CSV table of C-alpha atoms and ligand atoms in Angstrom, one decimal:
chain,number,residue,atom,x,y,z
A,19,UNK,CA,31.2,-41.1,86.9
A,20,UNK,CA,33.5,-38.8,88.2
A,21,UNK,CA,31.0,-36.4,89.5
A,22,UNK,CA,30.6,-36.7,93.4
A,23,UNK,CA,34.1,-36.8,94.3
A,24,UNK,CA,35.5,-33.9,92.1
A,25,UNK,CA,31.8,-31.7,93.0
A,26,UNK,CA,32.6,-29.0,90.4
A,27,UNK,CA,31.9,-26.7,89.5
A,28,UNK,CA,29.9,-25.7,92.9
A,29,UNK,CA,26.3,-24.3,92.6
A,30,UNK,CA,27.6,-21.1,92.0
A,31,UNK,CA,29.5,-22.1,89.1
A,32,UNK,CA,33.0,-22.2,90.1
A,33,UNK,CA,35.7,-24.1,89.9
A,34,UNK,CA,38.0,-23.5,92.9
A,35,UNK,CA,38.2,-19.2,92.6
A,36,UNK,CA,37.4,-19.5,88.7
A,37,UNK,CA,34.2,-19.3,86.7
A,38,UNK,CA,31.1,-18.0,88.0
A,39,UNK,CA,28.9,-15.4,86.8
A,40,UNK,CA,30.0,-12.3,85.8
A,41,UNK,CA,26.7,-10.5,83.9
A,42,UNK,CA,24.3,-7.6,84.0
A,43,UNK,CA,21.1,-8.1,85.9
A,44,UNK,CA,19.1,-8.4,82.6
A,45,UNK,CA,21.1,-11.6,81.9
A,46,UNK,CA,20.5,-13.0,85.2
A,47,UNK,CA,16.8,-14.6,85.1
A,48,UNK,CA,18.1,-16.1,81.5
A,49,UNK,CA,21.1,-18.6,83.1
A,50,UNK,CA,18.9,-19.2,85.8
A,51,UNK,CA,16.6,-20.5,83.6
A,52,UNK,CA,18.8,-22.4,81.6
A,53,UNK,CA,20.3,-24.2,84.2
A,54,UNK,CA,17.4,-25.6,85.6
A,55,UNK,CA,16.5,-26.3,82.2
A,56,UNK,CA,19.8,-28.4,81.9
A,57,UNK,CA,19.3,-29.7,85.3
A,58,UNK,CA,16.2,-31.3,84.3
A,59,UNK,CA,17.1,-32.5,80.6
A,60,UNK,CA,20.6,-34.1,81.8
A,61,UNK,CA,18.6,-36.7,83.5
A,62,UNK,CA,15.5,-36.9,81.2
A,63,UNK,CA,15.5,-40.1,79.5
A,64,UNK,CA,13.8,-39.0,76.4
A,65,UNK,CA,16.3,-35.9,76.0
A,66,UNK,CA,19.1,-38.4,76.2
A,67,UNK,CA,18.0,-41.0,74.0
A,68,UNK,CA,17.2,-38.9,71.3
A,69,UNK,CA,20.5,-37.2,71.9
A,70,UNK,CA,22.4,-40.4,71.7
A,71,UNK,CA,20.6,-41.6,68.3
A,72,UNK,CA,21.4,-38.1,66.5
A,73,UNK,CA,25.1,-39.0,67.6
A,74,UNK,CA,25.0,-42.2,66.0
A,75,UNK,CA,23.3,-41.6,63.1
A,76,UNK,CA,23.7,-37.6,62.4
A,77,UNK,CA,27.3,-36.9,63.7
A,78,UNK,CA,28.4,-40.1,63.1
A,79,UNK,CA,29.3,-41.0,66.7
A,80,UNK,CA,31.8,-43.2,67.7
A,81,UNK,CA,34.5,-41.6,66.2
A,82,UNK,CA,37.2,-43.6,65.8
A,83,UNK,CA,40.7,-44.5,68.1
A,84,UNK,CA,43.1,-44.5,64.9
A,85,UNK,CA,46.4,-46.1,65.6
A,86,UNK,CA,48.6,-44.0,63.9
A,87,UNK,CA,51.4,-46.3,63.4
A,88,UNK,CA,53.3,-44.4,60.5
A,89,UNK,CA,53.6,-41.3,62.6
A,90,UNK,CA,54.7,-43.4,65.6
A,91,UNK,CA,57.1,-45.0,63.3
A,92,UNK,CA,58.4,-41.9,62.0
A,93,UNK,CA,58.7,-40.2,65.9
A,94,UNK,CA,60.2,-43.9,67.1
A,95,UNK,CA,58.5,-43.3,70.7
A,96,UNK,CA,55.7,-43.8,72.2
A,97,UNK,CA,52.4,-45.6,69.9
A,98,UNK,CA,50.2,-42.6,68.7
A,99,UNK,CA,46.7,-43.1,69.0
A,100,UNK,CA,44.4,-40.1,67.4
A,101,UNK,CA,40.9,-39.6,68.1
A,102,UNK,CA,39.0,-39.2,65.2
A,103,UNK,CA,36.6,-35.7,66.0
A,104,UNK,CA,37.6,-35.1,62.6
A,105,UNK,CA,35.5,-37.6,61.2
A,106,UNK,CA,32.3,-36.1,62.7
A,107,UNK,CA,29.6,-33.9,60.5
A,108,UNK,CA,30.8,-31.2,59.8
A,109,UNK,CA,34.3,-32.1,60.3
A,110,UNK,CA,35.1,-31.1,64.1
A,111,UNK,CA,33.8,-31.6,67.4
A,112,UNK,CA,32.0,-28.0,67.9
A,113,UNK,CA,28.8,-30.3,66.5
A,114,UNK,CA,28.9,-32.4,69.7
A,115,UNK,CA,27.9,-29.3,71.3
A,116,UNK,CA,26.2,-27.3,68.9
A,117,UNK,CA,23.2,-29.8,68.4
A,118,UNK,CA,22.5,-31.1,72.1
A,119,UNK,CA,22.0,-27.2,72.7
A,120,UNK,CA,19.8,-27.3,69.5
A,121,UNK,CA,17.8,-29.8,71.5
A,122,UNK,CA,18.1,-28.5,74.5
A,123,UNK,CA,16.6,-24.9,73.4
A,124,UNK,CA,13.7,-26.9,71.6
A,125,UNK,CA,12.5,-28.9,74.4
A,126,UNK,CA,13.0,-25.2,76.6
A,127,UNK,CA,10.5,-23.6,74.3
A,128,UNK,CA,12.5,-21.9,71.9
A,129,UNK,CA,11.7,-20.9,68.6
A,130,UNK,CA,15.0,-19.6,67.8
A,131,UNK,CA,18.8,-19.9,68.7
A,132,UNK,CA,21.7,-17.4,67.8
A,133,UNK,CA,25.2,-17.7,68.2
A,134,UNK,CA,28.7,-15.5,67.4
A,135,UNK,CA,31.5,-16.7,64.8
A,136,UNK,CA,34.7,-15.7,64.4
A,137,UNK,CA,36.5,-18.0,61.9
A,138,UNK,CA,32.8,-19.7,61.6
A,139,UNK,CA,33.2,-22.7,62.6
A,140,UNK,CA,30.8,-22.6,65.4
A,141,UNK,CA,28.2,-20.6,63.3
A,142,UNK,CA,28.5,-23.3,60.6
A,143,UNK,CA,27.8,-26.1,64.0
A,144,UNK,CA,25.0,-23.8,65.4
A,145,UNK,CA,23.3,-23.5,61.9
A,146,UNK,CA,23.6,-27.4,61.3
A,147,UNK,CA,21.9,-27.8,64.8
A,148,UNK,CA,19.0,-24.8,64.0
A,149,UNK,CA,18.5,-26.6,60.4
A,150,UNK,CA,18.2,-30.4,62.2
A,151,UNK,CA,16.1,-29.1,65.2
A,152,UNK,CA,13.9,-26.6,63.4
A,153,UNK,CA,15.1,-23.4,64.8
A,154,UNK,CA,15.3,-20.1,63.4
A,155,UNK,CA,18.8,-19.7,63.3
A,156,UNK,CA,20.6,-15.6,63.7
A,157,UNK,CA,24.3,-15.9,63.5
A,158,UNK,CA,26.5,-12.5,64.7
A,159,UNK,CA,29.9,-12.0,62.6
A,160,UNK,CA,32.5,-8.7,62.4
A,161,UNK,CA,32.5,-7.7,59.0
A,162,UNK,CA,36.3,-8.1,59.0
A,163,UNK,CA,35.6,-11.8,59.8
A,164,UNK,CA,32.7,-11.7,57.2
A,165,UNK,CA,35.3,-10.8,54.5
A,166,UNK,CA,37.7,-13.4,55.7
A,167,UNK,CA,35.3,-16.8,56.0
A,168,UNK,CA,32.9,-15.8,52.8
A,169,UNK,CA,32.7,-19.8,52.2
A,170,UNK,CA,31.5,-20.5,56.2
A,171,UNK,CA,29.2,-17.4,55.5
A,172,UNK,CA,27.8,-18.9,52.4
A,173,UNK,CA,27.3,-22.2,54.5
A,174,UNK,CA,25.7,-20.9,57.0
A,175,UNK,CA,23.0,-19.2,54.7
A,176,UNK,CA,22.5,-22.4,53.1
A,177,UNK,CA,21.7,-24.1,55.8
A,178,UNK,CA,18.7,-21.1,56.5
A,179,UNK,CA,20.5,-19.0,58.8
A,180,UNK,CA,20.7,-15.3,58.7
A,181,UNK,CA,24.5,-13.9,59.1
A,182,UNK,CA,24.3,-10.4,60.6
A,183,UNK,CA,27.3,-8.4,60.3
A,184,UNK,CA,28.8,-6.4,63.3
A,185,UNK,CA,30.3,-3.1,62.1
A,186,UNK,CA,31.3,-2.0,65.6
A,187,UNK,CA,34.7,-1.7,67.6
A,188,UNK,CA,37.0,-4.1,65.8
A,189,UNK,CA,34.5,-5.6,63.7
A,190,UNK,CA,35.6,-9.0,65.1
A,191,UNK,CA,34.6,-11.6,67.1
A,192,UNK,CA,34.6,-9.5,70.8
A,193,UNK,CA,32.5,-7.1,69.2
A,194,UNK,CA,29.8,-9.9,68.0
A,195,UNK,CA,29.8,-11.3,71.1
A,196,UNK,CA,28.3,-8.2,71.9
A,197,UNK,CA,26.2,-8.0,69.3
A,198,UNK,CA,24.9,-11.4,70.4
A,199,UNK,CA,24.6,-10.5,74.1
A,200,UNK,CA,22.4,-7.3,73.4
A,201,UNK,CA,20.3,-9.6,71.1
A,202,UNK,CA,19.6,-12.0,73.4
A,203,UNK,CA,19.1,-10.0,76.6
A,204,UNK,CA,16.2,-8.4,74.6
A,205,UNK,CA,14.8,-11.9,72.8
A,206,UNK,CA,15.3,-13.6,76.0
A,207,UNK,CA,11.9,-14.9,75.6
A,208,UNK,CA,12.0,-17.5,73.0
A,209,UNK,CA,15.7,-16.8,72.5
A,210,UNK,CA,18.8,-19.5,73.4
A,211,UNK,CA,22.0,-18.5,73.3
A,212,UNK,CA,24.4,-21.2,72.1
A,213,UNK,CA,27.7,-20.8,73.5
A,214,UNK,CA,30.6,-22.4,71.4
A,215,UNK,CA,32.8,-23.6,74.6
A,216,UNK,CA,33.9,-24.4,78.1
A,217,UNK,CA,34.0,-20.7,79.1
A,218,UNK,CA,31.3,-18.0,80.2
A,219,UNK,CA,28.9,-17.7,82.8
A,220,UNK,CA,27.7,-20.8,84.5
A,221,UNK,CA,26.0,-23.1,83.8
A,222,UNK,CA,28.3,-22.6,80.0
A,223,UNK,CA,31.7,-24.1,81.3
A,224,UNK,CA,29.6,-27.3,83.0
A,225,UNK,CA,26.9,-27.7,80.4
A,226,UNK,CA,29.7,-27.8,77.4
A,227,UNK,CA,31.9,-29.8,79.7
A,228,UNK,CA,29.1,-32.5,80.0
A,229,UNK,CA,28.0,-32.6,76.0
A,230,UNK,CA,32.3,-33.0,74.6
A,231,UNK,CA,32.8,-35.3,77.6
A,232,UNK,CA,31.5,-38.2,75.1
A,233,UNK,CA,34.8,-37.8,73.2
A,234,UNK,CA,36.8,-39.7,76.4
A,235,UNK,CA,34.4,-41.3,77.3
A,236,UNK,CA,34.6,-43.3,74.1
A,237,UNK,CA,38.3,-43.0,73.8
A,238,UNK,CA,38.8,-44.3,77.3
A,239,UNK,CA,36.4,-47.5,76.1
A,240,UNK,CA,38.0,-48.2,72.7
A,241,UNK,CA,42.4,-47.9,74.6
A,242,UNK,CA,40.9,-50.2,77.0
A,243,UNK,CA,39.4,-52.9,73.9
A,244,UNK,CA,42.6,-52.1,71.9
A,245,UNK,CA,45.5,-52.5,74.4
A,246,UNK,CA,43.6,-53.5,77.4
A,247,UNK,CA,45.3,-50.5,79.6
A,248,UNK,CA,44.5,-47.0,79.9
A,249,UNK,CA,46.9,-44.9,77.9
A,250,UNK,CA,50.1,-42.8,79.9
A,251,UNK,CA,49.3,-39.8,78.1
A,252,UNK,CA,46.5,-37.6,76.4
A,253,UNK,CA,47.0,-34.3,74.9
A,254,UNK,CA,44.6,-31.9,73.3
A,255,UNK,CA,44.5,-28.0,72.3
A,256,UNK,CA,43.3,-25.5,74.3
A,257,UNK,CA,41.0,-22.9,72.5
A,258,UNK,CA,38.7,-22.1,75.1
A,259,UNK,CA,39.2,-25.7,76.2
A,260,UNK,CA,36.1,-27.5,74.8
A,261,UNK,CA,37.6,-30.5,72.8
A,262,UNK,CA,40.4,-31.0,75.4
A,263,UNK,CA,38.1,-31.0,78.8
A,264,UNK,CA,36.1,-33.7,76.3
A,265,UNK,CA,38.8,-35.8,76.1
A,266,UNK,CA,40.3,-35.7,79.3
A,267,UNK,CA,37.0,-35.9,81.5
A,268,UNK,CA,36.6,-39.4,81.7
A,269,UNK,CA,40.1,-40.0,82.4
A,270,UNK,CA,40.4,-37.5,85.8
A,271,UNK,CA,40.0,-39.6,88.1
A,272,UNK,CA,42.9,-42.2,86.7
A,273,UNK,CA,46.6,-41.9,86.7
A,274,UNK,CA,47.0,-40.4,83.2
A,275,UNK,CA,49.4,-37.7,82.2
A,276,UNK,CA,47.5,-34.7,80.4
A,277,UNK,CA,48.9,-31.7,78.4
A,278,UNK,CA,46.8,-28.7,77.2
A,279,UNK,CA,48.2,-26.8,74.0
A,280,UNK,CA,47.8,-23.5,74.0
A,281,UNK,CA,48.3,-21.6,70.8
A,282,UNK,CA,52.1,-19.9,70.7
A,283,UNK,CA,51.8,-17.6,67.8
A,284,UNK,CA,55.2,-16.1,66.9
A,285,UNK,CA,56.4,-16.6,70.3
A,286,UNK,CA,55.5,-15.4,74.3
A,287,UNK,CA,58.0,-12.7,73.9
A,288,UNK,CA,57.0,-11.4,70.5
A,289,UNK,CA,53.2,-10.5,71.9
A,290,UNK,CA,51.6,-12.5,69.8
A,291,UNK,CA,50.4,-15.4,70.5
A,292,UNK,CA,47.0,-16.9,72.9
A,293,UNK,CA,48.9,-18.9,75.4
A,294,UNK,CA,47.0,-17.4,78.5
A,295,UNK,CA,48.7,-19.8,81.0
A,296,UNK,CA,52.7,-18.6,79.5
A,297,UNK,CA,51.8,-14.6,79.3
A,298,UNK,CA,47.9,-14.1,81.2
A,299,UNK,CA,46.8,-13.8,84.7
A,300,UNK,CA,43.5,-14.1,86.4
A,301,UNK,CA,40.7,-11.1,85.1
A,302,UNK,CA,37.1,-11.3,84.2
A,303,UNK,CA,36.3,-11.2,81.4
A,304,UNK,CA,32.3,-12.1,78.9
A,305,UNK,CA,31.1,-13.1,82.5
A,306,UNK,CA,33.6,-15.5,83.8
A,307,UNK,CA,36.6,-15.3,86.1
A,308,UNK,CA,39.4,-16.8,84.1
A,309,UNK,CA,43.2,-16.6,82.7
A,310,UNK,CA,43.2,-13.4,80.4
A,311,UNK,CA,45.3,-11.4,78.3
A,312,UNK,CA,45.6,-8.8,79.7
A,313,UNK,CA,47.7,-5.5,80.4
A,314,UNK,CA,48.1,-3.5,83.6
A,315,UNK,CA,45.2,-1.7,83.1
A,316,UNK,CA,43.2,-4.4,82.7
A,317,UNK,CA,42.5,-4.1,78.9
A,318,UNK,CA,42.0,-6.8,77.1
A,319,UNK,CA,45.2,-7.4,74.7
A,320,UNK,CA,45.0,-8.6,71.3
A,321,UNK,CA,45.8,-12.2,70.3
A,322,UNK,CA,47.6,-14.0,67.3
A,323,UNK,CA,47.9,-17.2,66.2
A,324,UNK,CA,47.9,-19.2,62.7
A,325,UNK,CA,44.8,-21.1,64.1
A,326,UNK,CA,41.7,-19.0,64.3
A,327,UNK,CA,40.0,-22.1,66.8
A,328,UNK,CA,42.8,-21.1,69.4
A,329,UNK,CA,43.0,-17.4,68.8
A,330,UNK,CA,41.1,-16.0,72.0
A,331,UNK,CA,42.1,-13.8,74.8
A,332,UNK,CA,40.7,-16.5,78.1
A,333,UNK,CA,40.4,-20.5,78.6
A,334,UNK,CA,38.0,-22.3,80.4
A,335,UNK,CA,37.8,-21.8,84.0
A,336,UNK,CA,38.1,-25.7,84.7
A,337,UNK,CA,41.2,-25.8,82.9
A,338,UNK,CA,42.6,-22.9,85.2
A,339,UNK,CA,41.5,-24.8,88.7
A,340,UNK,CA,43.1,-28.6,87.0
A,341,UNK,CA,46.3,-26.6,86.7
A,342,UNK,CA,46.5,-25.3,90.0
A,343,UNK,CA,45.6,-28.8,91.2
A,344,UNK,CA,48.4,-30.1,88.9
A,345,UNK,CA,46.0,-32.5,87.2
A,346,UNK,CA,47.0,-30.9,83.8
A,347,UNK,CA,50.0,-29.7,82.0
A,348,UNK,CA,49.9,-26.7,79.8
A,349,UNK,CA,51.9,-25.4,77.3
A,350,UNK,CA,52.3,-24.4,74.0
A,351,UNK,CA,52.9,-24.8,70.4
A,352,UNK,CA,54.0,-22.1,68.1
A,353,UNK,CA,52.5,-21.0,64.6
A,354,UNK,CA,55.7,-22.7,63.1
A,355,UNK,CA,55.9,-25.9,64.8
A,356,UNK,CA,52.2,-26.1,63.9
A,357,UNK,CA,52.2,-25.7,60.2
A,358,UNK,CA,55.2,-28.3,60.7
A,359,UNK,CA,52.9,-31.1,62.2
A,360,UNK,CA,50.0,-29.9,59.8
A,361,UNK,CA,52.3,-31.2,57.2
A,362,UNK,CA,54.0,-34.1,58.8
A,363,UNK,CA,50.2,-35.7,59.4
A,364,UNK,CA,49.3,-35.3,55.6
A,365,UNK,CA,52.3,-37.0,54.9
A,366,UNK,CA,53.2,-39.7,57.1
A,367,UNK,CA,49.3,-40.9,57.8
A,368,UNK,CA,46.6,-39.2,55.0
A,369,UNK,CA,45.0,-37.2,56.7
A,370,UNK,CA,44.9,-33.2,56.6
A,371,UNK,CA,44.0,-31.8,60.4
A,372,UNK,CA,42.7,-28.9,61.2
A,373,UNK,CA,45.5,-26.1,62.2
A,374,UNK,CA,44.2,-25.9,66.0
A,375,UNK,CA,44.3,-29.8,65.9
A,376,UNK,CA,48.3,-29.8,64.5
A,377,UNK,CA,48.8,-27.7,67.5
A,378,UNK,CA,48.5,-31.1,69.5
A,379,UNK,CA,49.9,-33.2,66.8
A,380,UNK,CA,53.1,-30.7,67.4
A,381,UNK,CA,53.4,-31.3,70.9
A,382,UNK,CA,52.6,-35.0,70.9
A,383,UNK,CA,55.6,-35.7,68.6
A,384,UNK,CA,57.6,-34.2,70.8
A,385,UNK,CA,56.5,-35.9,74.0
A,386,UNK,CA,56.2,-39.6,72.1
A,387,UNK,CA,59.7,-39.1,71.7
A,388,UNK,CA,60.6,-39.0,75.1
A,389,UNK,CA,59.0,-42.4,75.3
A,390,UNK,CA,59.6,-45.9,75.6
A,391,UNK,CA,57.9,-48.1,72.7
A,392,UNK,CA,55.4,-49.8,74.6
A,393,UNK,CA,54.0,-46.2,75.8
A,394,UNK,CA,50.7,-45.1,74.6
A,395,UNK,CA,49.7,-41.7,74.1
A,396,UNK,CA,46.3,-40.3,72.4
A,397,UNK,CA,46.1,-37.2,70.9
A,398,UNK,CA,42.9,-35.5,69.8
A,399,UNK,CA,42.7,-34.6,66.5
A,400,UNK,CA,39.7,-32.2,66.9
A,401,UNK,CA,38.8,-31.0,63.3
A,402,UNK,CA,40.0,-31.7,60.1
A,403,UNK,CA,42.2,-29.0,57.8
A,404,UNK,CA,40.1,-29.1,55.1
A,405,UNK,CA,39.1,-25.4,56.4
A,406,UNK,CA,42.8,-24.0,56.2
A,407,UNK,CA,44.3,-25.5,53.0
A,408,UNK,CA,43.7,-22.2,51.9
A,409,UNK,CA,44.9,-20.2,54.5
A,410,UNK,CA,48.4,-22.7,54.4
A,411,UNK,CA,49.1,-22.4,51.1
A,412,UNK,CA,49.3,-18.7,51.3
A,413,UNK,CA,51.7,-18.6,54.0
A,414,UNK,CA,53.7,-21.1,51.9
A,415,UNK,CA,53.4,-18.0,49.1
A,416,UNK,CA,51.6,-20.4,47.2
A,417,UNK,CA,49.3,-19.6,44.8
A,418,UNK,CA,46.1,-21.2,44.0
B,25,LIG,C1,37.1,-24.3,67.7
B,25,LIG,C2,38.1,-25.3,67.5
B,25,LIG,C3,39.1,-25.6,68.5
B,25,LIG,C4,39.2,-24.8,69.7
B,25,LIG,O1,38.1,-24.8,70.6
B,25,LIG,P1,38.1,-25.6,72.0
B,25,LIG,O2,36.9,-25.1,72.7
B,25,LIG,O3,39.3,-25.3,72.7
B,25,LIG,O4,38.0,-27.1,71.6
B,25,LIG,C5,39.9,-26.6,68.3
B,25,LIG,N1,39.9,-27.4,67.1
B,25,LIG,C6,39.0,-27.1,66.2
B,25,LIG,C7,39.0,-28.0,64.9
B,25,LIG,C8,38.0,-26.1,66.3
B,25,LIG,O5,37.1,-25.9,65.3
């Protein structure tokens, strides 16, 4: 619905200066075909309804609008709405994604899809979609990441995947990206690539866009049943800006404030942290003309933050033109303030989110605040934190 007046990205796959495609020859003939193939499908009525039943019925779709009225309570601002992605299969929204390119590589003619993981999240959401559409499923990890996520490997192999482990460069995700590049440029054939979010070469940024835009477009239905206006305020974190730019889709057109929450780390001054918009500046980089950490030179600089989901070098390329057009905020929350709202959600309303997720729960606090009672403000609770109890109570020095 907001197509024809915004028009991006444009045919070449950019957004303003941003995005496009940045790749080797070989890889060329692969998005062409792709986005034809998306073309066609995005308007195919039996690639749609079958999409819309595994929503309903496999990932559970709608999520819910929760009123969080403890936590508005307890921040005496604004009312707190929270979208529930949490509640979907598998426990975030990467699954929104991760099975409409199941289908989509199906009705292309693929026997096979493949994917890289860092944390594993996404290799856990590409494996589901493999296992549902009847794919073989190849899954490309570092071995440092291997060691780190041994439960999301053993998940992944359940579900019938094979986990390959990347021994090269840093042994981490950049180097199975890779990996997963060099596989598919030779597979090509009967090979999709499932990327994980709004970033990479086009058609990537737009196809992902279009799949996580069901999260507003359901949210914007459900504020507009509950309190019969559209809310003053959505915010979201920024990873590489797939769960945000699916909530606030549906809503660009309107007069609605939006913030972005990037991942602060220990701080922009410190070094290390994944806020591209506070410390980046515009690069290329995994085919895509983007924000990027980066150093004179151009190298690619490492990133930190408590949240592996938001721990990446780039952002989108939509997010990047919506700031320069002032349509979204963007800042950050750091690993501190984070682990903060992780805990202040357990407590004040049940329910654990995921560390990226608390990221946003951070920063919506502190904006509800500002505001008058009768405000309304969603927030997007993308995953749930069932993933980083772990990972939280050793920080706390906990032991389990
Ligand atoms: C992967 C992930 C993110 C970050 O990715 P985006 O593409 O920015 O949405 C955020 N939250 C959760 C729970 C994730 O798993």
């Amino acid at each position: 619905m907001t197509r024809n007046s915004k028009k991006t990205p444009n045919s070449k796959g950019h957004f303003g200066q941003y995005g496009g495609r940045y790749v080797p020859e070989t890889l060329m003939p692969a998005l062409i075909e792709l986005e034809k193939a998306y073309k066609k499908y995005n308007r195919d009525k039996g690639f749609l309804d079958e999409l819309n039943l595994l929503r309903k019925d496999f990932i559970g779709r709608p999520t819910p609008l929760y009123f969080a009225r403890n936590l508005s309570r307890h921040t005496a601002g604004a009312k707190i709405y929270l979208k529930r992605e949490d509640l979907c299969h598998t426990g975030a929204h990467k699954i929104n994604n991760a099975i409409a390119q199941a289908l989509l590589a199906l009705r292309m003619g693929k026997k096979r899809i493949i994917a890289e993981t860092g944390a594993g999240q996404h290799g856990v959401a590409t494996a589901t979609g493999a296992a549902l559409a009847g794919l073989e499923c190849e899954i490309y990890m570092g071995s440092e990441d291997i060691r780190r996520q041994s439960l999301n490997v053993f998940r992944m192999r359940l579900l019938g995947a094979t986990v390959t482990e990347v021994t090269t460069g840093s042994k981490t995700l950049k180097d199975a990206i890779n990996e997963a590049l060099r596989d598919w440029t030779t597979n090509v054939q009967n090979t999709h690539y499932v990327m994980g979010t709004v970033f990479g070469p086009h058609p990537y940024p737009l196809m992902v866009r279009d799949f996580q835009s069901v999260i507003g477009r359901e949210a914007r239905q459900q504020i507009l049943k509950a309190e019969k206006r559209l809310p003053d305020c959505l915010i979201a974190c920024v990873g590489g800006g797939s769960n945000s730019i699916g909530l606030f889709h549906a809503f660009l057109r309107d007069n609605v404030k939006m913030i972005g929450v990037e991942a602060g780390g220990h701080g922009i001054k410190s070094g290390k942290h994944a806020a591209r918009f506070a410390g980046g500046s515009l690069g290329i980089f995994q085919g895509c003309k983007s924000y990027l950490l980066q150093n004179r030179d151009g190298n690619v600089l490492g990133t930190h933050s408590v949240s592996a989901g938001l721990d990446y070098a780039s952002v989108g390329p939509e997010h990047c033109y919506l700031k320069d057009i002032n349509k979204i905020q963007y800042t950050y929350a750091t690993d501190t303030e984070a682990l903060r709202a992780f805990e202040l959600l357990s407590r004040t309303e049940g329910i654990i989110p995921a560390l990226e997720s608390a990221h946003g729960i951070a920063e919506g606090v502190k904006v509800a605040s500002t505001m008058s009672k009768n405000s309304i403000i969603i927030i997007n609770l993308s995953g749930r934190g069932d993933k980083d109890v772990q990972e939280v109570a050793r920080i706390k020095g906990i032991k389990l």
